[in-house]
CSV table of C-alpha atoms in Angstrom, one decimal:
chain,number,residue,atom,x,y,z
A,135,MET,CA,0.0,-0.1,0.0
A,136,THR,CA,1.3,3.5,-0.8
A,137,SER,CA,1.9,5.4,2.3
A,138,ARG,CA,2.0,8.9,0.4
A,139,VAL,CA,2.1,10.3,-3.2
A,140,ILE,CA,4.6,13.1,-4.0
A,141,VAL,CA,4.8,14.9,-7.1
A,142,GLY,CA,7.4,17.2,-8.3
A,143,ILE,CA,6.3,20.5,-9.8
A,144,ASP,CA,8.4,22.7,-12.0
A,145,PHE,CA,5.3,24.3,-13.7
A,146,SER,CA,5.7,22.7,-17.1
A,147,PRO,CA,2.8,21.3,-18.9
A,148,THR,CA,4.2,17.9,-18.3
A,149,CYS,CA,4.1,18.4,-14.6
A,150,ARG,CA,0.4,19.6,-15.1
A,151,LYS,CA,-0.3,16.0,-16.2
A,152,ALA,CA,2.1,14.5,-13.6
A,153,LEU,CA,0.0,16.2,-10.8
A,154,ALA,CA,-3.3,14.9,-12.4
A,155,ARG,CA,-1.9,11.3,-12.4
A,156,ALA,CA,-0.5,11.8,-8.9
A,157,ALA,CA,-4.1,12.9,-7.7
A,158,VAL,CA,-5.6,10.0,-9.4
A,159,TRP,CA,-3.2,7.5,-7.7
A,160,ALA,CA,-3.4,9.3,-4.3
A,161,SER,CA,-7.4,8.9,-4.3
A,162,GLN,CA,-7.5,5.5,-5.5
A,163,GLN,CA,-4.9,4.5,-2.6
A,164,GLY,CA,-6.4,6.5,0.0
A,165,ALA,CA,-3.0,8.2,0.4
A,166,PRO,CA,-1.8,11.9,1.1
A,167,LEU,CA,-0.9,13.9,-1.8
A,168,LEU,CA,2.1,16.2,-1.5
A,169,ALA,CA,2.8,18.6,-4.4
A,170,LEU,CA,6.6,19.6,-4.1
A,171,HIS,CA,8.2,22.7,-6.0
A,172,VAL,CA,12.0,23.3,-5.5
A,173,LEU,CA,13.5,26.6,-5.8
A,174,GLN,CA,17.1,26.4,-7.0
A,175,GLU,CA,19.4,28.3,-4.5
A,176,PRO,CA,20.5,31.7,-6.2
A,177,GLY,CA,24.0,30.9,-5.4
A,178,ALA,CA,23.7,27.5,-7.3
A,179,ALA,CA,22.8,29.3,-10.8
A,180,LEU,CA,26.0,31.0,-10.9
A,181,PRO,CA,28.5,29.5,-8.4
A,182,THR,CA,31.8,31.4,-9.6
A,183,ALA,CA,29.8,34.5,-10.4
A,184,GLY,CA,31.0,36.4,-7.4
A,185,TYR,CA,27.7,37.9,-6.8
A,186,GLU,CA,26.3,38.7,-3.5
A,187,LEU,CA,23.5,36.3,-2.1
A,188,ALA,CA,20.2,37.3,-2.7
A,189,GLU,CA,18.5,39.7,-0.4
A,190,PRO,CA,16.1,38.1,2.1
A,191,ALA,CA,13.5,40.2,0.7
A,192,TRP,CA,13.7,38.9,-2.7
A,193,VAL,CA,14.2,35.3,-1.3
A,194,ASP,CA,10.6,35.6,0.6
A,195,ALA,CA,9.1,37.4,-2.4
A,196,VAL,CA,10.3,34.4,-4.9
A,197,GLU,CA,8.9,31.8,-2.1
A,198,ALA,CA,5.7,33.8,-1.8
A,199,LYS,CA,5.2,33.9,-5.7
A,200,ALA,CA,6.0,30.2,-6.0
A,201,ARG,CA,3.5,29.2,-3.1
A,202,GLU,CA,1.0,31.2,-4.8
A,203,HIS,CA,1.4,29.6,-8.2
A,204,LEU,CA,1.3,26.0,-6.6
A,205,ALA,CA,-1.8,26.7,-4.8
A,206,GLU,CA,-3.3,27.7,-8.2
A,207,TRP,CA,-2.2,24.4,-9.5
A,208,VAL,CA,-3.3,22.1,-6.6
A,209,ALA,CA,-6.9,24.0,-6.6
A,210,PRO,CA,-8.6,21.3,-8.1
A,211,TYR,CA,-7.1,18.8,-5.6
A,212,PRO,CA,-8.3,20.1,-2.5
A,213,SER,CA,-6.7,17.2,-0.2
A,214,ALA,CA,-3.4,17.9,-1.8
A,215,LYS,CA,-0.7,19.6,0.4
A,216,THR,CA,2.0,21.8,-0.8
A,217,GLU,CA,5.6,22.7,-0.2
A,218,VAL,CA,8.2,25.1,-1.4
A,219,VAL,CA,11.6,24.4,-0.7
A,220,TRP,CA,15.2,25.5,-1.6
A,221,GLY,CA,17.9,23.3,-3.2
A,222,SER,CA,18.5,20.5,-5.7
A,223,ALA,CA,15.3,19.1,-7.1
A,224,PRO,CA,16.3,15.6,-6.9
A,225,ASP,CA,17.9,15.7,-3.3
A,226,ARG,CA,14.5,17.5,-1.9
A,227,LEU,CA,12.1,15.1,-3.6
A,228,LEU,CA,14.4,12.0,-2.7
A,229,GLU,CA,14.3,13.2,0.9
A,230,ARG,CA,10.6,13.1,1.2
A,231,CYS,CA,10.3,9.4,0.1
A,232,ASP,CA,10.3,6.4,1.9
A,233,THR,CA,9.9,2.7,0.6
A,234,ASP,CA,6.2,3.0,0.6
A,235,SER,CA,5.6,6.2,-1.4
A,236,LEU,CA,5.1,7.1,-4.9
A,237,LEU,CA,7.1,9.7,-6.5
A,238,VAL,CA,5.6,11.2,-9.6
A,239,VAL,CA,7.9,13.5,-12.0
A,240,GLY,CA,7.4,14.6,-15.5
A,241,GLN,CA,9.7,14.1,-18.1
A,242,LYS,CA,10.2,16.9,-20.3
A,243,GLY,CA,11.7,15.3,-23.4
A,244,ARG,CA,15.2,17.0,-23.5
A,245,SER,CA,17.9,16.2,-25.9
A,246,PRO,CA,21.1,14.6,-24.4
A,247,TRP,CA,22.8,18.0,-24.9
A,248,GLU,CA,20.4,19.7,-22.7
A,249,ARG,CA,20.4,16.7,-20.1
A,250,PHE,CA,24.3,17.1,-20.1
A,251,LEU,CA,24.1,21.1,-19.5
A,252,PHE,CA,21.1,21.3,-17.2
A,253,GLY,CA,20.9,17.8,-15.4
A,254,ALA,CA,18.0,15.7,-15.5
A,255,THR,CA,16.0,15.4,-12.4
A,256,THR,CA,13.9,12.5,-13.6
A,257,SER,CA,17.1,10.4,-14.4
A,258,LYS,CA,18.6,11.2,-11.1
A,259,VAL,CA,15.4,10.1,-8.9
A,260,VAL,CA,14.8,7.1,-11.1
A,261,ALA,CA,18.2,6.0,-10.3
A,262,LYS,CA,18.4,6.8,-6.6
A,263,ALA,CA,14.8,6.4,-5.4
A,264,PRO,CA,13.9,4.2,-2.5
A,265,CYS,CA,10.5,4.1,-3.9
A,266,GLU,CA,8.4,3.3,-7.1
A,267,VAL,CA,8.7,6.1,-9.5
A,268,LEU,CA,6.0,7.1,-12.0
A,269,VAL,CA,7.4,9.1,-14.8
A,270,VAL,CA,4.9,10.8,-17.0
A,271,PRO,CA,6.2,11.5,-20.4
A,272,ALA,CA,6.1,15.0,-22.2
A,273,ASP,CA,3.9,13.6,-24.9
A,274,SER,CA,1.5,11.5,-22.8
A,275,LYS,CA,-1.8,12.0,-24.0
A,276,HIS,CA,-3.6,11.2,-20.8
A,277,PRO,CA,-4.3,14.1,-18.3
């Protein structure tokens, strides 16, 4: 039995499909649904740029906007919980999983070159997840 369904949300169209699938799965299993959005830490974007870390007011504004946007996305699923955190998306998603979880992620269909440059959250979580992972492909016809 699934103890919790966790869905990673990056606000892409594929993640909207992943959220819908996760909500159906959670409902069928009687499991709680967690929609998680991970913000990349400001210093992680350009680690050698030498910029000062972001102002606290900016960080708060970014978090507030992400929470607002995530709330809009999960509005059709009133029992869903939401969480916005900072860090590495694969790491933060995996931290919330246990062996009885179901992790749902969308695959953007990036080229090998884009995966090399930007990383691939989906590939990383599939490789390291302690639980089952449902990957929703970018060209999925199902909602």
